[in-house]
Coordinates of C-alpha atoms and ligand atoms in Angstrom, one line a residue:
X1 CA 13.8 13.6 6.0
X2 CA 14.1 13.0 2.3
X3 CA 11.4 10.3 1.9
X4 CA 11.4 8.1 -1.2
X5 CA 7.9 8.1 -2.8
X6 CA 7.4 4.9 -4.8
X7 CA 5.1 4.7 -7.8
X8 CA 2.5 2.6 -6.0
X9 CA 2.1 5.3 -3.4
X10 CA -0.3 7.6 -5.2
X11 CA -2.4 10.4 -3.6
X12 CA -5.2 8.0 -2.8
X13 CA -3.0 5.4 -1.2
X14 CA -1.4 8.3 0.7
X15 CA -4.8 9.5 1.9
X16 CA -5.6 6.0 3.2
X17 CA -2.2 5.9 4.9
X18 CA -2.8 9.2 6.6
X19 CA -6.3 8.2 7.8
X20 CA -4.9 4.8 9.0
X21 CA -2.0 6.5 10.9
X22 CA -4.4 8.8 12.7
X23 CA -6.7 5.9 13.5
X24 CA -3.9 3.7 14.9
X25 CA -2.5 6.6 17.0
X26 CA -5.9 7.7 18.4
X27 CA -8.2 4.6 18.5
X28 CA -5.6 1.8 18.9
X29 CA -2.5 3.0 20.7
X30 CA -4.5 5.2 22.9
X31 CA -6.0 2.0 24.5
X32 CA -2.9 -0.1 24.3
X33 CA -2.2 -0.3 28.1
X34 CA -5.9 -1.2 28.9
X35 CA -6.0 -3.8 26.2
X36 CA -2.7 -5.4 27.2
X37 CA -4.0 -5.7 30.7
X38 CA -7.4 -7.2 29.7
X39 CA -5.6 -9.4 27.2
X40 CA -7.9 -8.4 24.3
X41 CA -9.0 -5.4 22.3
X42 CA -12.4 -3.9 22.5
X43 CA -14.8 -5.1 19.8
X44 CA -16.0 -1.6 18.9
X45 CA -12.7 -0.7 17.4
X46 CA -13.6 -2.9 14.4
X47 CA -16.7 -0.9 13.8
X48 CA -14.7 2.3 14.0
X49 CA -12.2 1.0 11.4
X50 CA -15.1 -0.1 9.2
X51 CA -16.8 3.3 9.4
X52 CA -13.5 4.9 8.3
X53 CA -13.2 2.5 5.3
X54 CA -10.0 0.9 6.7
X55 CA -11.2 -2.7 6.4
X56 CA -11.2 -4.7 3.1
X57 CA -9.8 -1.7 1.2
X58 CA -9.1 -3.9 -1.9
X59 CA -12.4 -5.7 -2.0
X60 CA -14.7 -4.5 -4.8
X61 CA -17.4 -2.0 -3.8
X62 CA -20.1 -4.4 -4.9
X63 CA -19.1 -6.6 -1.9
X64 CA -18.9 -3.6 0.5
X65 CA -15.2 -3.1 0.2
X66 CA -13.2 0.0 -0.7
X67 CA -12.8 -0.9 -4.3
X68 CA -9.1 -0.2 -4.2
X69 CA -6.0 -2.2 -5.0
X70 CA -3.9 -4.2 -2.5
X71 CA -1.8 -1.1 -2.1
X72 CA -4.6 0.5 -0.2
X73 CA -4.6 -2.4 2.3
X74 CA -0.9 -2.3 2.5
X75 CA -1.1 1.4 3.5
X76 CA -3.2 0.3 6.5
X77 CA -0.8 -2.5 7.5
X78 CA 2.2 -0.3 7.1
X79 CA 0.6 2.4 9.3
X80 CA -0.1 -0.3 11.9
X81 CA 3.6 -1.3 11.9
X82 CA 4.6 2.4 12.2
X83 CA 2.2 2.9 15.1
X84 CA 3.7 0.1 17.2
X85 CA 0.4 -1.7 17.5
X86 CA 0.7 -5.5 17.7
X87 CA -2.9 -6.3 18.8
X88 CA -5.5 -5.4 16.2
X89 CA -5.8 -8.4 13.9
X90 CA -6.6 -6.4 10.8
X91 CA -4.1 -8.0 8.5
X92 CA -5.7 -11.4 9.1
X93 CA -9.2 -10.1 8.7
X94 CA -8.7 -7.8 5.7
X95 CA -5.5 -9.1 4.1
X96 CA -6.1 -12.8 4.5
X97 CA -9.6 -14.0 5.3
X98 CA -11.4 -11.6 3.0
X99 CA -9.1 -12.6 0.2
X100 CA -9.8 -16.3 0.5
X101 CA -13.5 -15.6 0.2
X102 CA -13.0 -13.1 -2.6
X103 CA -10.6 -15.3 -4.6
X104 CA -12.3 -18.7 -4.2
X105 CA -15.8 -17.9 -3.0
X106 CA -19.1 -18.3 -4.9
X107 CA -21.2 -15.2 -5.5
X108 CA -23.4 -16.2 -2.6
X109 CA -20.4 -16.7 -0.2
X110 CA -19.0 -13.3 -1.2
X111 CA -22.3 -11.4 -0.7
X112 CA -23.0 -13.3 2.6
X113 CA -19.6 -12.5 4.3
X114 CA -17.7 -9.6 2.7
X115 CA -20.1 -6.7 3.3
X116 CA -20.3 -7.4 7.1
X117 CA -16.5 -7.9 7.2
X118 CA -16.1 -4.5 5.6
X119 CA -18.2 -2.7 8.2
X120 CA -16.5 -4.6 11.0
X121 CA -19.7 -6.3 12.1
X122 CA -18.4 -9.7 11.1
X123 CA -14.9 -10.5 12.3
X124 CA -12.8 -13.0 10.4
X125 CA -10.2 -15.6 11.3
X126 CA -8.2 -18.3 9.5
X127 CA -7.7 -21.7 11.1
X128 CA -4.8 -23.7 9.9
X129 CA -2.5 -24.5 12.8
X130 CA -3.2 -27.4 15.1
X131 CA -1.5 -28.6 18.3
X132 CA 0.3 -31.3 16.3
X133 CA 0.6 -29.5 12.9
X134 CA 2.1 -26.1 12.3
X135 CA 4.8 -25.9 9.5
X136 CA 3.7 -29.3 8.3
X137 CA 0.3 -28.1 7.3
X138 CA -0.6 -31.2 5.3
X139 CA -0.5 -33.2 8.6
X140 CA -3.6 -31.4 10.0
X141 CA -6.1 -33.8 11.6
X142 CA -9.3 -31.7 11.8
X143 CA -11.7 -33.7 9.6
X144 CA -14.8 -32.8 7.7
X145 CA -16.7 -35.9 6.7
X146 CA -19.6 -35.6 4.4
X147 CA -23.1 -36.4 5.8
X148 CA -25.8 -35.5 3.3
X149 CA -25.8 -31.8 2.7
X150 CA -23.4 -31.1 5.5
X151 CA -19.8 -31.8 6.6
X152 CA -19.3 -33.0 10.1
X153 CA -16.2 -31.2 11.5
X154 CA -14.1 -32.6 14.3
X155 CA -10.7 -31.3 15.6
X156 CA -8.9 -28.5 17.2
X157 CA -6.9 -25.5 16.2
X158 CA -4.4 -23.3 18.1
X159 CA -2.7 -19.9 17.7
X160 CA -5.7 -18.6 15.9
X161 CA -5.6 -14.8 15.5
X162 CA -9.0 -13.1 16.3
X163 CA -10.0 -16.7 17.4
X164 CA -11.9 -16.0 20.6
X165 CA -14.0 -13.2 19.0
X166 CA -14.3 -14.2 15.4
X167 CA -17.8 -14.6 13.8
X168 CA -16.5 -16.5 10.8
X169 CA -13.4 -18.7 10.2
X170 CA -11.9 -20.0 7.0
X171 CA -11.0 -23.5 8.4
X172 CA -8.4 -25.9 6.9
X173 CA -9.8 -29.4 7.2
X174 CA -9.2 -32.8 5.8
X175 CA -12.1 -33.9 3.6
X176 CA -10.1 -37.0 2.8
X177 CA -8.1 -37.8 6.0
X178 CA -5.9 -40.4 4.1
X179 CA -4.9 -38.2 1.2
X180 CA -2.2 -35.9 2.7
X181 CA -2.0 -32.5 1.0
X182 CA -4.6 -33.5 -1.6
X183 CA -7.1 -34.2 1.2
X184 CA -7.0 -30.6 2.5
X185 CA -10.0 -28.3 1.9
X186 CA -11.1 -24.9 3.1
X187 CA -14.5 -24.5 4.7
X188 CA -16.2 -21.2 5.7
X189 CA -17.6 -21.9 9.2
X190 CA -20.1 -19.5 10.8
X191 CA -19.1 -19.4 14.4
X192 CA -22.2 -17.6 15.7
X193 CA -24.6 -19.9 17.5
X194 CA -22.5 -22.8 16.3
X195 CA -23.3 -26.1 18.1
X196 CA -20.2 -28.1 19.0
X197 CA -17.8 -25.1 18.6
X198 CA -15.9 -23.9 21.7
X199 CA -13.1 -21.3 22.4
X200 CA -10.4 -22.7 24.6
X201 CA -7.6 -20.7 26.1
X202 CA -6.6 -17.3 24.8
X203 CA -2.9 -17.9 24.8
X204 CA -0.7 -15.9 27.2
X205 CA 2.2 -15.0 25.0
X206 CA 5.6 -13.3 25.9
X207 CA 4.4 -10.2 24.0
X208 CA 1.5 -9.0 21.9
X209 CA -0.6 -9.3 25.0
X210 CA -3.7 -7.8 23.7
X211 CA -3.6 -9.8 20.5
X212 CA -6.3 -12.5 20.6
X213 CA -4.4 -15.7 19.8
X214 CA -6.7 -18.6 20.7
X215 CA -7.4 -22.3 20.9
X216 CA -10.6 -23.5 19.2
X217 CA -12.3 -26.9 19.2
X218 CA -14.9 -28.4 16.9
X219 CA -17.0 -31.4 18.0
X220 CA -19.5 -32.7 15.5
X221 CA -20.0 -29.2 14.1
X222 CA -22.3 -29.4 11.1
X223 CA -21.3 -27.1 8.2
X224 CA -23.4 -26.9 5.0
X225 CA -21.6 -28.4 1.9
X226 CA -22.3 -25.1 0.2
X227 CA -19.6 -23.5 2.5
X228 CA -16.8 -25.3 0.8
X229 CA -14.3 -22.8 -0.8
X230 CA -13.5 -23.7 -4.3
X231 CA -15.1 -25.9 -6.9
X232 CA -14.3 -29.3 -5.4
X233 CA -12.8 -30.9 -2.3
X234 CA -9.0 -31.2 -2.0
X235 CA -8.0 -27.8 -3.3
X236 CA -7.2 -26.3 0.1
X237 CA -3.5 -26.8 0.1
X238 CA -3.0 -25.1 -3.2
X239 CA -5.3 -22.2 -2.2
X240 CA -3.3 -21.7 1.0
X241 CA 0.1 -21.8 -0.9
X242 CA -1.2 -19.3 -3.5
X243 CA -2.3 -16.8 -0.9
X244 CA 1.0 -17.1 1.0
X245 CA 2.7 -14.6 -1.4
X246 CA 0.4 -11.8 -0.5
X247 CA 0.4 -12.7 3.2
X248 CA 4.2 -12.5 3.3
X249 CA 4.2 -9.1 1.7
X250 CA 1.9 -7.9 4.5
X251 CA 4.4 -8.8 7.1
X252 CA 7.2 -7.0 5.1
X253 CA 5.0 -3.8 5.0
X254 CA 4.4 -3.9 8.8
X255 CA 8.1 -4.4 9.4
X256 CA 9.1 -1.5 7.2
X257 CA 6.8 0.8 9.2
X258 CA 8.1 -0.4 12.5
X259 CA 11.7 0.1 11.5
X260 CA 11.2 3.6 10.3
X261 CA 9.3 4.5 13.5
X262 CA 12.1 3.1 15.6
X263 CA 14.7 5.2 13.9
X264 CA 12.6 8.4 14.1
X265 CA 11.8 7.9 17.7
X266 CA 15.5 7.3 18.5
X267 CA 16.6 10.4 16.7
X268 CA 14.1 12.3 18.8
X269 CA 15.1 10.6 22.0
X270 CA 18.9 11.0 21.6
X271 CA 18.5 14.7 20.8
X272 CA 16.6 15.2 24.0
X273 CA 18.7 13.1 26.3
X274 CA 21.9 14.5 27.7
X275 CA 25.0 12.8 29.1
X276 CA 28.5 14.2 29.8
X277 CA 27.3 17.7 28.9
X278 CA 26.1 16.8 25.4
X279 CA 23.0 15.3 23.8
X280 CA 23.4 11.6 23.1
X281 CA 22.9 12.5 19.4
X282 CA 26.1 14.5 19.3
X283 CA 28.3 11.4 20.2
X284 CA 30.0 9.9 17.2
X285 CA 28.9 6.4 18.2
X286 CA 25.2 7.5 18.2
X287 CA 25.7 9.0 14.7
X288 CA 27.2 5.7 13.4
X289 CA 24.4 3.7 14.9
X290 CA 21.6 5.9 13.6
X291 CA 23.2 6.2 10.2
X292 CA 23.5 2.4 9.9
X293 CA 19.9 1.9 11.2
X294 CA 18.6 4.4 8.7
X295 CA 20.5 2.8 5.9
X296 CA 19.0 -0.6 6.8
X297 CA 15.5 0.9 7.0
X298 CA 15.9 2.8 3.7
X299 CA 17.3 -0.2 1.7
X300 CA 14.7 -2.5 3.2
X301 CA 12.0 -0.1 2.1
X302 CA 13.4 0.0 -1.5
X303 CA 13.2 -3.8 -1.7
X304 CA 9.6 -3.7 -0.2
X305 CA 8.6 -1.2 -2.8
X306 CA 10.0 -3.4 -5.6
X307 CA 8.0 -6.3 -4.2
X308 CA 4.8 -4.3 -3.9
X309 CA 5.1 -3.0 -7.4
X310 CA 5.6 -6.6 -8.7
X311 CA 2.6 -7.8 -6.7
X312 CA 0.4 -5.1 -8.1
X313 CA 1.4 -6.3 -11.6
X314 CA 0.7 -9.9 -10.6
X315 CA 4.3 -11.0 -10.9
X316 CA 5.5 -11.3 -7.3
X317 CA 6.7 -14.9 -7.0
X318 CA 7.0 -17.2 -4.0
X319 CA 10.8 -16.7 -3.6
X320 CA 10.5 -12.9 -3.7
X321 CA 7.7 -13.0 -1.1
X322 CA 9.8 -15.3 1.1
X323 CA 12.8 -12.9 0.8
X324 CA 10.7 -9.8 1.7
X325 CA 9.3 -11.5 4.8
X326 CA 12.7 -12.9 5.9
X327 CA 14.7 -9.8 5.2
X328 CA 12.5 -7.1 6.5
X329 CA 11.5 -9.0 9.7
X330 CA 15.2 -9.9 10.4
X331 CA 16.2 -6.2 9.8
X332 CA 13.3 -5.0 11.9
X333 CA 14.6 -7.0 14.9
X334 CA 18.2 -5.7 14.3
X335 CA 17.2 -2.0 14.0
X336 CA 14.8 -2.1 16.9
X337 CA 17.4 -3.8 19.1
X338 CA 20.0 -1.2 18.2
X339 CA 17.5 1.6 18.8
X340 CA 16.6 0.1 22.2
X341 CA 20.3 0.2 23.2
X342 CA 20.5 3.9 22.4
X343 CA 17.6 4.5 24.9
X344 CA 19.7 3.0 27.8
X345 CA 17.6 1.7 30.7
X346 CA 14.6 3.5 29.3
X347 CA 14.7 1.2 26.3
X348 CA 13.4 -1.6 28.6
X349 CA 10.3 0.4 29.6
X350 CA 6.9 0.2 27.8
X351 CA 6.9 4.0 27.4
X352 CA 9.5 6.7 28.0
Ligands
FAD401 C1 1.1 -14.6 17.3 C2 0.7 -15.7 16.4 C3 -0.4 -15.7 15.6 C4 -0.7 -16.7 14.8 N1 -1.9 -16.7 14.0 C5 -2.3 -17.8 13.3 C6 -3.6 -17.8 12.7 O1 -4.3 -16.8 12.6 N2 -3.9 -18.9 12.0 C7 -3.2 -20.1 12.0 O2 -3.6 -21.1 11.4 N3 -2.0 -20.1 12.7 C8 -1.5 -19.0 13.3 N4 -0.3 -19.0 13.9 C9 0.5 -20.2 13.9 C10 1.7 -20.2 13.0 O3 1.3 -20.2 11.7 C11 2.6 -21.4 13.4 O4 3.1 -21.1 14.7 C12 3.6 -21.7 12.4 O5 3.0 -22.3 11.3 C13 4.7 -22.7 12.9 O6 4.1 -23.8 13.4 P1 4.4 -24.4 14.9 O7 4.3 -23.2 15.9 O8 3.6 -25.6 15.2 O9 6.0 -24.7 14.9 P2 6.6 -26.1 14.3 O10 6.1 -26.4 13.0 O11 6.6 -27.1 15.3 O12 8.1 -25.6 14.1 C14 9.1 -25.4 15.2 C15 10.4 -25.1 14.6 O13 10.9 -26.1 13.7 C16 11.2 -25.6 12.5 N5 10.9 -26.5 11.4 C17 9.7 -27.0 11.1 N6 9.8 -27.8 10.0 C18 11.1 -27.8 9.7 C19 11.8 -28.4 8.6 N7 11.2 -29.2 7.7 N8 13.1 -28.2 8.5 C20 13.7 -27.4 9.4 N9 13.1 -26.7 10.4 C21 11.8 -27.0 10.5 C22 10.4 -24.3 12.4 O14 11.0 -23.4 11.5 C23 10.5 -23.8 13.8 O15 11.6 -23.1 14.1 C24 0.1 -17.9 14.7 C25 1.2 -17.9 15.5 C26 1.6 -16.9 16.3 C27 2.8 -17.0 17.2

């Protein structure tokens, strides 16, 4: 296939992509059935990813990271999308949590958390969503009230990726419960041996069964004031909005990988499957369907490349980021649905 090679995809990014593709195929997809059944992934896979240098690729080497650009992280996330894995919470750990600490953390916060996150020994999560506040983030109720050198944290979070196994969480709290968006702050909370912290249910979702998506509760949890992210209280909402651009790009990259894989697999399947004395691939309807799916995948990829290049130059804005997330995930669903139809009954099975 005549693959377009964008300017951000240099030899080094290509090498990370190749390594990540192999890792997801062998170390992740190879365990998918077991992990789905046990409703969680094995912790050791984080250490394997860390050993291969697939975590925190764009964090500077002085903090244990790969010293690359965000393109290196995106190569990992795209390889994950291509592999079909939906369980390994690497985009949250590397693409989101590490970047809050890198962007807003003090030198001490960075040296405390990032090296362990890069090796996979420390697993990260981000806690924004609450049972009564999702889209309306400023309505969160988890409070962090100052008491001497500590904040006392009370509240609950839900839908937290990596939640039941995380060692550290960037937690959205209200340091001023009456101040709306201006009362939101982000705290780094060490969840290891943390009095008052409890994991609730690991949510039983309709899909992504092995993905750890959990409820968490905090009762009088004492967090040192030095764990505040940013120079003062009340900056959390702006910090969350600023990071959203990069976070939306991650989802676009995963969608591009998933779409391309769906088309490739369906070409392979329709060539092998026979009906009425021909391969499915030889029917004109199959050709139309695959040509349209390939067109959608290719044009989506071009838009993604445009957004990645802008992001690497620091010019990707919020509307572009919203468009890339919206468009690629919408097209991902369409392409995969059409590819599933071409598999007939076998399209409903977990493996063919
Ligand atoms: C698999 C998974 C992993 C997740 N991981 C994390 C995580 O790691 N950390 C974390 O903090 N959260 C996480 N989330 C939570 C996710 O961010 C929220 O689900 C999301 O913010 C939406 O919130 P909600 O579910 O409360 O829906 P609601 O906010 O209740 O929205 C319900 C519906 O109403 C619509 N709606 C809301 N407001 C408006 C409006 N003003 N106008 C029109 N329509 C509106 C929404 O679009 C949606 O269709 C995860 C969720 C899932 C499913």
